Amino acid sequence: MAKIQAIRGMNDILPEQTPVWQFLEARVRDVLGVYGYQEIRMPVVEHTELFRRSIGEVTDIVEKEMYTFEDRNGDSLTLRPEGTAGCVRAAEEHGLLFNQTRRLWYTGPMFRHERPQKGRYRQFHQVGVECFGMDGPDIDAELLILTARLWRELGLMEHARLEINSIGTSEARAEYRQALVDYLGDFRSDLDPDSQRRLLTNPLRILDSKNPETQRILEKAPSLDDYLDDESREHFEQLTGMLDAAGVEYTINSRLVRGLDYYGRTVFEWVTDSLGAQGTICAGGRYDGLVEQLGGRPTAAVGFAMGMERLVLLLETLELVPATVNSDADVYVTALGDSAVAEAFRISETLRSALPGRTVVTHCGGGSFKSQMKKADRSGAEIAVVIGENEVREGVVGIKYLRRDAEQEQVARDDVGRQIAARLEG
Ligand code: ATP
Ligand code: MG
């Protein structure tokens, strides 16, 4: 019978890869913790309407990327393509935004029906951060300072650059949109097909086009920053001032617009040149209108999402994962004979108590001394504990060194924790 395989673009993360993920997740958790951000966990499925109303009808995500299906009772549900909408929904639903500020984060799988390629998958993982109730540029600055700290802790700082822009209020964008459409209208037939279509639906997205001919035409296009309203301009100038003071380097990219409808004012992307085409590792911005758009009170909001697969790829490509990050055992406890098996479990428990943070693997599945030693070797352990019927009778255990040339030793059973701790230190 043919074997059933995973769905295209939805990856298994195998045991050899999980240590890198855990390393990354632990750093992220630590950094968010020291800045006082609280974790929130949302379901992966929401009402389709939530994404239509927030992300926008004429975005790539809603037009062609969502996994939407009918529930058994006929409701239209969607696997979340991103986390912001669900986070706002949850925060509103539980009164987290009423008269207070919030700094929230979440992590988990997101789903988009895109063409799978390196750094682009149909199930992928994000860490998202969302801040509510703060309308000044200080919180925008904090988010960028926080991400910069994370890159430093991961060793990624010199491989990432920050691009920022302000896209102003929706009125400013509407004015600019018209100017852009007027300008691009003259070059209509020279634009790539996607951009021709977007001229009618979502012209700002054309600025994002990767097509070289379209990019050439855009060189002389009107610039968004000529259309910025005064308040957005001031907000942005204050933000760049704070980044300067904090020593966070950035470039202003007046073509940066982001693909989702809910953004306004600040937008930003952290980009790397070390991953090829899928170089954006973290992206976000301000979305002051969204909470109200979803039925809540007007609430200032700003956030970002990091692509975890891309960060893992980057850490692997640049070989930035510390050698200490692995799932190797430290001690492997072998047992030959029935009474030895029971003893092996007792000794293993003693060792786990005596050696906090160390990995103690107890051999299971029987087999000869030789085959058990092979497994001990493959486990990566420094030390194999040898327990046979003789050792049980005499109240001792054997200690065999797996990574250095040294004679097997014997220590008293009652002292085994202290003895092995001393040998692992040395
Ligand atoms: P892109 O321009 O690369 O398609 P996007 O604007 O669609 O990105 P966002 O919705 O802002 O991406 O998501 C934030 C981050 O999540 C991205 O910067 C990227 O790191 C990651 N990401 C987005 N889509 C995917 C995907 N299909 N596979 C893997 N990572 C993704
Ligand atoms: Mg995309």
GROMACS .gro file of C-alpha atoms and ligand atoms in nm:
model
  458
    1MET     CA    1   0.000   0.000   0.000
    2ALA     CA    2   0.125   0.349  -0.078
    3LYS     CA    3   0.249   0.535   0.225
    4ILE     CA    4   0.070   0.852   0.323
    5GLN     CA    5   0.296   1.156   0.324
    6ALA     CA    6   0.285   1.496   0.486
    7ILE     CA    7   0.106   1.780   0.311
    8ARG     CA    8   0.326   1.983   0.076
    9GLY     CA    9   0.473   2.285   0.250
   10MET     CA   10   0.395   2.147   0.598
   11ASN     CA   11   0.713   2.027   0.759
   12ASP     CA   12   0.798   1.782   1.031
   13ILE     CA   13   1.058   1.921   1.267
   14LEU     CA   14   1.278   1.623   1.343
   15PRO     CA   15   1.467   1.538   1.664
   16GLU     CA   16   1.797   1.657   1.511
   17GLN     CA   17   1.641   1.997   1.446
   18THR     CA   18   1.447   2.055   1.765
   19PRO     CA   19   1.752   2.165   1.971
   20VAL     CA   20   1.795   2.467   1.739
   21TRP     CA   21   1.427   2.548   1.775
   22GLN     CA   22   1.445   2.515   2.152
   23PHE     CA   23   1.754   2.733   2.163
   24LEU     CA   24   1.579   3.004   1.959
   25GLU     CA   25   1.253   2.976   2.152
   26ALA     CA   26   1.435   2.998   2.485
   27ARG     CA   27   1.621   3.317   2.385
   28VAL     CA   28   1.295   3.472   2.258
   29ARG     CA   29   1.113   3.380   2.580
   30ASP     CA   30   1.397   3.522   2.793
   31VAL     CA   31   1.414   3.852   2.608
   32LEU     CA   32   1.037   3.903   2.611
   33GLY     CA   33   1.032   3.813   2.979
   34VAL     CA   34   1.291   4.071   3.079
   35TYR     CA   35   1.092   4.343   2.901
   36GLY     CA   36   0.776   4.249   3.089
   37TYR     CA   37   0.575   4.099   2.803
   38GLN     CA   38   0.304   3.845   2.888
   39GLU     CA   39   0.229   3.533   2.687
   40ILE     CA   40  -0.117   3.475   2.544
   41ARG     CA   41  -0.232   3.158   2.365
   42MET     CA   42  -0.507   3.163   2.106
   43PRO     CA   43  -0.676   2.885   1.906
   44VAL     CA   44  -0.539   2.814   1.558
   45VAL     CA   45  -0.888   2.833   1.404
   46GLU     CA   46  -1.106   3.145   1.395
   47HIS     CA   47  -1.416   3.262   1.212
   48THR     CA   48  -1.320   3.348   0.853
   49GLU     CA   49  -1.485   3.686   0.898
   50LEU     CA   50  -1.221   3.789   1.153
   51PHE     CA   51  -0.946   3.773   0.892
   52ARG     CA   52  -1.156   3.930   0.616
   53ARG     CA   53  -1.236   4.226   0.839
   54SER     CA   54  -0.884   4.277   0.968
   55ILE     CA   55  -0.629   4.175   0.707
   56GLY     CA   56  -0.841   4.315   0.421
   57GLU     CA   57  -1.028   4.169   0.124
   58VAL     CA   58  -0.777   4.266  -0.141
   59THR     CA   59  -0.461   4.135   0.020
   60ASP     CA   60  -0.268   3.828  -0.096
   61ILE     CA   61  -0.355   3.649   0.224
   62VAL     CA   62  -0.732   3.686   0.201
   63GLU     CA   63  -0.751   3.664  -0.178
   64LYS     CA   64  -0.561   3.342  -0.225
   65GLU     CA   65  -0.373   3.211   0.076
   66MET     CA   66  -0.624   3.117   0.345
   67TYR     CA   67  -0.715   2.763   0.444
   68THR     CA   68  -1.089   2.806   0.476
   69PHE     CA   69  -1.340   2.531   0.534
   70GLU     CA   70  -1.692   2.475   0.648
   71ASP     CA   71  -1.745   2.343   0.997
   72ARG     CA   72  -1.998   2.060   1.036
   73ASN     CA   73  -2.262   2.313   1.132
   74GLY     CA   74  -2.197   2.528   0.826
   75ASP     CA   75  -1.983   2.804   0.983
   76SER     CA   76  -1.696   2.929   0.770
   77LEU     CA   77  -1.372   2.879   0.963
   78THR     CA   78  -1.011   2.955   0.871
   79LEU     CA   79  -0.676   2.824   0.993
   80ARG     CA   80  -0.506   3.141   1.114
   81PRO     CA   81  -0.272   3.294   0.853
   82GLU     CA   82  -0.129   3.531   1.117
   83GLY     CA   83  -0.176   3.605   1.486
   84THR     CA   84  -0.264   3.973   1.520
   85ALA     CA   85  -0.633   3.939   1.437
   86GLY     CA   86  -0.684   3.653   1.683
   87CYS     CA   87  -0.485   3.834   1.951
   88VAL     CA   88  -0.702   4.145   1.918
   89ARG     CA   89  -1.014   3.928   1.917
   90ALA     CA   90  -0.905   3.747   2.233
   91ALA     CA   91  -0.789   4.060   2.415
   92GLU     CA   92  -1.117   4.238   2.340
   93GLU     CA   93  -1.331   3.937   2.422
   94HIS     CA   94  -1.174   3.909   2.767
   95GLY     CA   95  -1.160   4.279   2.848
   96LEU     CA   96  -0.780   4.298   2.847
   97LEU     CA   97  -0.776   4.632   2.666
   98PHE     CA   98  -1.018   4.827   2.879
   99ASN     CA   99  -0.847   5.134   3.028
  100GLN     CA  100  -0.506   4.975   3.040
  101THR     CA  101  -0.191   4.911   2.848
  102ARG     CA  102  -0.084   4.562   2.748
  103ARG     CA  103   0.233   4.404   2.619
  104LEU     CA  104   0.150   4.058   2.483
  105TRP     CA  105   0.326   3.785   2.287
  106TYR     CA  106   0.237   3.448   2.143
  107THR     CA  107   0.389   3.174   1.934
  108GLY     CA  108   0.256   2.897   1.717
  109PRO     CA  109   0.183   2.770   1.369
  110MET     CA  110   0.031   2.987   1.095
  111PHE     CA  111  -0.114   2.862   0.768
  112ARG     CA  112  -0.095   3.016   0.422
  113HIS     CA  113  -0.148   2.846   0.088
  114GLU     CA  114   0.163   2.983  -0.085
  115ARG     CA  115   0.409   2.822  -0.323
  116PRO     CA  116   0.647   2.632  -0.095
  117GLN     CA  117   1.016   2.721  -0.132
  118LYS     CA  118   1.313   2.784   0.095
  119GLY     CA  119   1.191   3.006   0.379
  120ARG     CA  120   0.830   2.992   0.261
  121TYR     CA  121   0.597   2.717   0.376
  122ARG     CA  122   0.227   2.646   0.410
  123GLN     CA  123   0.251   2.577   0.779
  124PHE     CA  124   0.511   2.799   0.942
  125HIS     CA  125   0.570   2.940   1.288
  126GLN     CA  126   0.574   3.293   1.415
  127VAL     CA  127   0.643   3.464   1.740
  128GLY     CA  128   0.414   3.763   1.749
  129VAL     CA  129   0.431   4.061   1.984
  130GLU     CA  130   0.143   4.307   2.023
  131CYS     CA  131   0.125   4.619   2.241
  132PHE     CA  132  -0.201   4.798   2.316
  133GLY     CA  133  -0.304   5.132   2.459
  134MET     CA  134   0.013   5.328   2.381
  135ASP     CA  135   0.003   5.576   2.095
  136GLY     CA  136   0.342   5.745   2.130
  137PRO     CA  137   0.657   5.652   1.939
  138ASP     CA  138   0.823   5.528   2.259
  139ILE     CA  139   0.658   5.186   2.240
  140ASP     CA  140   0.750   5.157   1.871
  141ALA     CA  141   1.109   5.229   1.977
  142GLU     CA  142   1.089   4.972   2.257
  143LEU     CA  143   0.982   4.700   2.012
  144LEU     CA  144   1.282   4.774   1.792
  145ILE     CA  145   1.523   4.794   2.085
  146LEU     CA  146   1.388   4.461   2.207
  147THR     CA  147   1.435   4.290   1.869
  148ALA     CA  148   1.787   4.435   1.844
  149ARG     CA  149   1.866   4.280   2.183
  150LEU     CA  150   1.734   3.946   2.063
  151TRP     CA  151   1.954   3.955   1.752
  152ARG     CA  152   2.253   4.037   1.969
  153GLU     CA  153   2.181   3.746   2.201
  154LEU     CA  154   2.145   3.511   1.905
  155GLY     CA  155   2.462   3.643   1.741
  156LEU     CA  156   2.259   3.766   1.443
  157MET     CA  157   2.302   4.140   1.480
  158GLU     CA  158   2.565   4.182   1.210
  159HIS     CA  159   2.351   3.984   0.967
  160ALA     CA  160   2.031   4.182   1.009
  161ARG     CA  161   1.938   4.534   0.907
  162LEU     CA  162   1.636   4.737   0.999
  163GLU     CA  163   1.423   4.923   0.747
  164ILE     CA  164   1.155   5.158   0.871
  165ASN     CA  165   0.900   5.391   0.723
  166SER     CA  166   0.587   5.583   0.813
  167ILE     CA  167   0.281   5.525   0.597
  168GLY     CA  168   0.079   5.798   0.771
  169THR     CA  169  -0.294   5.812   0.828
  170SER     CA  170  -0.546   5.646   0.598
  171GLU     CA  171  -0.629   5.992   0.454
  172ALA     CA  172  -0.265   6.054   0.369
  173ARG     CA  173  -0.242   5.711   0.212
  174ALA     CA  174  -0.558   5.771   0.007
  175GLU     CA  175  -0.409   6.090  -0.136
  176TYR     CA  176  -0.082   5.918  -0.210
  177ARG     CA  177  -0.261   5.619  -0.361
  178GLN     CA  178  -0.427   5.849  -0.613
  179ALA     CA  179  -0.096   6.013  -0.703
  180LEU     CA  180   0.066   5.673  -0.747
  181VAL     CA  181  -0.219   5.543  -0.965
  182ASP     CA  182  -0.202   5.858  -1.179
  183TYR     CA  183   0.169   5.814  -1.228
  184LEU     CA  184   0.165   5.437  -1.291
  185GLY     CA  185  -0.131   5.466  -1.528
  186ASP     CA  186   0.108   5.588  -1.798
  187PHE     CA  187   0.320   5.275  -1.765
  188ARG     CA  188   0.037   5.030  -1.725
  189SER     CA  189   0.136   4.783  -1.997
  190ASP     CA  190   0.501   4.776  -1.878
  191LEU     CA  191   0.409   4.662  -1.527
  192ASP     CA  192   0.420   4.296  -1.428
  193PRO     CA  193   0.077   4.125  -1.435
  194ASP     CA  194   0.038   4.123  -1.055
  195SER     CA  195   0.106   4.495  -1.039
  196GLN     CA  196  -0.139   4.565  -1.324
  197ARG     CA  197  -0.405   4.391  -1.123
  198ARG     CA  198  -0.305   4.573  -0.806
  199LEU     CA  199  -0.335   4.907  -0.981
  200LEU     CA  200  -0.709   4.853  -0.944
  201THR     CA  201  -0.723   4.671  -0.612
  202ASN     CA  202  -0.428   4.759  -0.387
  203PRO     CA  203  -0.189   5.000  -0.562
  204LEU     CA  204   0.039   5.053  -0.261
  205ARG     CA  205   0.133   4.688  -0.279
  206ILE     CA  206   0.297   4.758  -0.618
  207LEU     CA  207   0.580   4.924  -0.425
  208ASP     CA  208   0.655   4.576  -0.293
  209SER     CA  209   0.693   4.421  -0.638
  210LYS     CA  210   1.011   4.222  -0.691
  211ASN     CA  211   0.987   4.266  -1.071
  212PRO     CA  212   1.294   4.463  -1.198
  213GLU     CA  213   1.102   4.648  -1.472
  214THR     CA  214   0.831   4.751  -1.225
  215GLN     CA  215   1.101   4.860  -0.979
  216ARG     CA  216   1.263   5.070  -1.252
  217ILE     CA  217   0.934   5.244  -1.326
  218LEU     CA  218   0.887   5.307  -0.954
  219GLU     CA  219   1.217   5.494  -0.928
  220LYS     CA  220   1.052   5.814  -1.051
  221ALA     CA  221   0.717   5.753  -0.883
  222PRO     CA  222   0.584   5.999  -0.624
  223SER     CA  223   0.715   5.928  -0.276
  224LEU     CA  224   0.489   5.846   0.015
  225ASP     CA  225   0.674   6.075   0.252
  226ASP     CA  226   0.570   6.382   0.049
  227TYR     CA  227   0.212   6.297   0.142
  228LEU     CA  228   0.259   6.233   0.513
  229ASP     CA  229   0.035   6.426   0.753
  230ASP     CA  230   0.216   6.644   1.007
  231GLU     CA  231   0.131   6.431   1.309
  232SER     CA  232   0.258   6.112   1.149
  233ARG     CA  233   0.571   6.293   1.040
  234GLU     CA  234   0.634   6.414   1.394
  235HIS     CA  235   0.563   6.068   1.537
  236PHE     CA  236   0.816   5.922   1.296
  237GLU     CA  237   1.081   6.186   1.368
  238GLN     CA  238   1.047   6.119   1.740
  239LEU     CA  239   1.082   5.748   1.675
  240THR     CA  240   1.401   5.786   1.472
  241GLY     CA  241   1.536   6.019   1.742
  242MET     CA  242   1.477   5.750   2.005
  243LEU     CA  243   1.642   5.485   1.790
  244ASP     CA  244   1.943   5.713   1.739
  245ALA     CA  245   1.968   5.767   2.113
  246ALA     CA  246   1.942   5.393   2.178
  247GLY     CA  247   2.207   5.313   1.917
  248VAL     CA  248   1.972   5.106   1.699
  249GLU     CA  249   2.075   5.150   1.336
  250TYR     CA  250   1.812   5.170   1.063
  251THR     CA  251   1.755   5.286   0.709
  252ILE     CA  252   1.443   5.473   0.606
  253ASN     CA  253   1.282   5.300   0.310
  254SER     CA  254   1.002   5.518   0.174
  255ARG     CA  255   0.879   5.226  -0.041
  256LEU     CA  256   0.817   5.000   0.257
  257VAL     CA  257   0.439   4.961   0.293
  258ARG     CA  258   0.366   4.606   0.426
  259GLY     CA  259   0.094   4.391   0.279
  260LEU     CA  260  -0.187   4.406   0.530
  261ASP     CA  261  -0.459   4.670   0.538
  262TYR     CA  262  -0.453   4.742   0.907
  263TYR     CA  263  -0.117   4.916   0.928
  264GLY     CA  264  -0.079   5.294   0.964
  265ARG     CA  265   0.212   5.521   1.059
  266THR     CA  266   0.518   5.317   1.162
  267VAL     CA  267   0.605   5.007   0.958
  268PHE     CA  268   0.931   4.815   0.975
  269GLU     CA  269   1.113   4.504   0.859
  270TRP     CA  270   1.429   4.334   0.977
  271VAL     CA  271   1.597   4.189   0.671
  272THR     CA  272   1.894   3.960   0.620
  273ASP     CA  273   2.102   3.909   0.307
  274SER     CA  274   2.207   3.560   0.415
  275LEU     CA  275   1.890   3.372   0.318
  276GLY     CA  276   1.836   3.460  -0.048
  277ALA     CA  277   1.496   3.581  -0.162
  278GLN     CA  278   1.308   3.514   0.165
  279GLY     CA  279   1.512   3.764   0.363
  280THR     CA  280   1.254   3.923   0.593
  281ILE     CA  281   1.291   3.770   0.937
  282CYS     CA  282   1.070   4.006   1.135
  283ALA     CA  283   0.806   4.253   1.024
  284GLY     CA  284   0.546   4.473   1.182
  285GLY     CA  285   0.409   4.814   1.249
  286ARG     CA  286   0.140   5.028   1.403
  287TYR     CA  287  -0.226   4.941   1.360
  288ASP     CA  288  -0.420   5.196   1.564
  289GLY     CA  289  -0.744   5.139   1.370
  290LEU     CA  290  -0.779   4.764   1.403
  291VAL     CA  291  -0.931   4.724   1.748
  292GLU     CA  292  -1.212   4.962   1.658
  293GLN     CA  293  -1.252   4.801   1.316
  294LEU     CA  294  -1.316   4.472   1.496
  295GLY     CA  295  -1.582   4.626   1.717
  296GLY     CA  296  -1.379   4.749   2.015
  297ARG     CA  297  -1.308   5.101   2.141
  298PRO     CA  298  -1.041   5.300   1.959
  299THR     CA  299  -0.714   5.157   2.092
  300ALA     CA  300  -0.360   5.236   1.986
  301ALA     CA  301  -0.167   4.925   1.888
  302VAL     CA  302   0.169   4.824   1.748
  303GLY     CA  303   0.334   4.487   1.696
  304PHE     CA  304   0.543   4.256   1.485
  305ALA     CA  305   0.587   3.893   1.388
  306MET     CA  306   0.907   3.696   1.343
  307GLY     CA  307   0.932   3.403   1.105
  308MET     CA  308   1.078   3.120   1.312
  309GLU     CA  309   1.170   2.892   1.017
  310ARG     CA  310   1.373   3.174   0.866
  311LEU     CA  311   1.549   3.241   1.195
  312VAL     CA  312   1.627   2.870   1.236
  313LEU     CA  313   1.763   2.860   0.879
  314LEU     CA  314   1.973   3.166   0.951
  315LEU     CA  315   2.115   3.022   1.273
  316GLU     CA  316   2.200   2.700   1.089
  317THR     CA  317   2.344   2.872   0.782
  318LEU     CA  318   2.567   3.095   0.992
  319GLU     CA  319   2.649   2.809   1.233
  320LEU     CA  320   2.546   3.018   1.529
  321VAL     CA  321   2.404   2.740   1.741
  322PRO     CA  322   2.630   2.684   2.043
  323ALA     CA  323   2.781   2.337   2.063
  324THR     CA  324   2.632   2.293   2.408
  325VAL     CA  325   2.286   2.295   2.249
  326ASN     CA  326   2.220   1.929   2.182
  327SER     CA  327   2.020   1.640   2.310
  328ASP     CA  328   2.318   1.419   2.398
  329ALA     CA  329   2.305   1.207   2.710
  330ASP     CA  330   2.559   1.261   2.989
  331VAL     CA  331   2.525   0.923   3.156
  332TYR     CA  332   2.400   0.594   3.010
  333VAL     CA  333   2.298   0.327   3.260
  334THR     CA  334   2.327  -0.032   3.137
  335ALA     CA  335   2.186  -0.344   3.305
  336LEU     CA  336   2.257  -0.713   3.251
  337GLY     CA  337   2.018  -0.954   3.419
  338ASP     CA  338   1.678  -0.925   3.587
  339SER     CA  339   1.793  -0.799   3.927
  340ALA     CA  340   2.021  -0.552   3.750
  341VAL     CA  341   1.728  -0.395   3.562
  342ALA     CA  342   1.550  -0.304   3.885
  343GLU     CA  343   1.879  -0.174   4.025
  344ALA     CA  344   1.942   0.029   3.708
  345PHE     CA  345   1.615   0.215   3.755
  346ARG     CA  346   1.699   0.290   4.120
  347ILE     CA  347   2.052   0.410   4.034
  348SER     CA  348   1.919   0.619   3.745
  349GLU     CA  349   1.671   0.797   3.973
  350THR     CA  350   1.949   0.864   4.225
  351LEU     CA  351   2.164   1.011   3.947
  352ARG     CA  352   1.884   1.231   3.812
  353SER     CA  353   1.842   1.378   4.160
  354ALA     CA  354   2.215   1.419   4.213
  355LEU     CA  355   2.292   1.567   3.870
  356PRO     CA  356   2.046   1.847   3.803
  357GLY     CA  357   2.033   1.949   3.437
  358ARG     CA  358   2.221   1.638   3.321
  359THR     CA  359   2.063   1.376   3.098
  360VAL     CA  360   2.063   1.021   3.234
  361VAL     CA  361   1.940   0.754   2.992
  362THR     CA  362   1.850   0.412   3.129
  363HIS     CA  363   1.902   0.127   2.886
  364CYS     CA  364   1.580  -0.053   2.798
  365GLY     CA  365   1.528  -0.350   2.571
  366GLY     CA  366   1.787  -0.594   2.703
  367GLY     CA  367   2.062  -0.731   2.479
  368SER     CA  368   2.425  -0.827   2.531
  369PHE     CA  369   2.681  -0.614   2.711
  370LYS     CA  370   2.838  -0.532   2.375
  371SER     CA  371   2.516  -0.412   2.215
  372GLN     CA  372   2.430  -0.205   2.523
  373MET     CA  373   2.773  -0.040   2.504
  374LYS     CA  374   2.713   0.045   2.138
  375LYS     CA  375   2.392   0.221   2.234
  376ALA     CA  376   2.570   0.397   2.520
  377ASP     CA  377   2.830   0.522   2.274
  378ARG     CA  378   2.569   0.646   2.027
  379SER     CA  379   2.382   0.830   2.305
  380GLY     CA  380   2.672   1.074   2.326
  381ALA     CA  381   2.717   1.004   2.700
  382GLU     CA  382   3.051   1.066   2.874
  383ILE     CA  383   3.004   0.782   3.114
  384ALA     CA  384   2.835   0.443   3.104
  385VAL     CA  385   2.724   0.296   3.435
  386VAL     CA  386   2.765  -0.081   3.427
  387ILE     CA  387   2.535  -0.294   3.642
  388GLY     CA  388   2.539  -0.673   3.633
  389GLU     CA  389   2.436  -0.943   3.881
  390ASN     CA  390   2.779  -0.922   4.051
  391GLU     CA  391   2.757  -0.547   4.104
  392VAL     CA  392   2.409  -0.585   4.251
  393ARG     CA  393   2.533  -0.849   4.496
  394GLU     CA  394   2.837  -0.649   4.601
  395GLY     CA  395   2.662  -0.312   4.630
  396VAL     CA  396   2.880  -0.140   4.369
  397VAL     CA  397   2.847  -0.008   4.015
  398GLY     CA  398   3.099  -0.001   3.731
  399ILE     CA  399   3.195   0.328   3.568
  400LYS     CA  400   3.315   0.312   3.210
  401TYR     CA  401   3.453   0.617   3.031
  402LEU     CA  402   3.320   0.645   2.678
  403ARG     CA  403   3.514   0.947   2.550
  404ARG     CA  404   3.858   0.898   2.699
  405ASP     CA  405   4.112   0.626   2.744
  406ALA     CA  406   4.079   0.521   3.106
  407GLU     CA  407   4.032   0.200   3.298
  408GLN     CA  408   3.685   0.101   3.414
  409GLU     CA  409   3.633   0.187   3.781
  410GLN     CA  410   3.408   0.067   4.057
  411VAL     CA  411   3.232   0.287   4.312
  412ALA     CA  412   3.002   0.211   4.603
  413ARG     CA  413   2.633   0.215   4.516
  414ASP     CA  414   2.553   0.447   4.806
  415ASP     CA  415   2.800   0.705   4.685
  416VAL     CA  416   2.724   0.686   4.314
  417GLY     CA  417   2.568   1.033   4.277
  418ARG     CA  418   2.864   1.216   4.430
  419GLN     CA  419   3.120   1.003   4.247
  420ILE     CA  420   2.971   1.053   3.903
  421ALA     CA  421   2.909   1.424   3.963
  422ALA     CA  422   3.281   1.462   4.041
  423ARG     CA  423   3.381   1.270   3.728
  424LEU     CA  424   3.152   1.474   3.499
  425GLU     CA  425   3.301   1.798   3.633
  426GLY     CA  426   3.656   1.680   3.576
  427ATP     P1  427   0.671   3.793   0.272
  427ATP     O1  428   0.685   3.926   0.208
  427ATP     O2  429   0.800   3.721   0.292
  427ATP     O3  430   0.565   3.708   0.208
  427ATP     P2  431   0.475   3.876   0.464
  427ATP     O4  432   0.470   4.023   0.451
  427ATP     O5  433   0.370   3.795   0.398
  427ATP     O6  434   0.619   3.822   0.420
  427ATP     P3  435   0.409   3.881   0.743
  427ATP     O7  436   0.266   3.850   0.725
  427ATP     O8  437   0.448   4.016   0.781
  427ATP     O9  438   0.490   3.834   0.615
  427ATP    O10  439   0.471   3.777   0.847
  427ATP     C1  440   0.582   3.809   0.931
  427ATP     C2  441   0.698   3.715   0.909
  427ATP    O11  442   0.655   3.580   0.906
  427ATP     C3  443   0.768   3.733   0.776
  427ATP    O12  444   0.858   3.838   0.782
  427ATP     C4  445   0.837   3.601   0.760
  427ATP    O13  446   0.956   3.597   0.837
  427ATP     C5  447   0.737   3.506   0.819
  427ATP     N1  448   0.657   3.442   0.712
  427ATP     C6  449   0.552   3.495   0.646
  427ATP     N2  450   0.501   3.406   0.559
  427ATP     C7  451   0.577   3.293   0.570
  427ATP     C8  452   0.573   3.164   0.509
  427ATP     N3  453   0.484   3.132   0.419
  427ATP     N4  454   0.668   3.073   0.547
  427ATP     C9  455   0.760   3.103   0.640
  427ATP     N5  456   0.767   3.222   0.703
  427ATP    C10  457   0.676   3.317   0.669
  428MG      MG  458   0.356   3.688   0.219
   0.00000   0.00000   0.00000
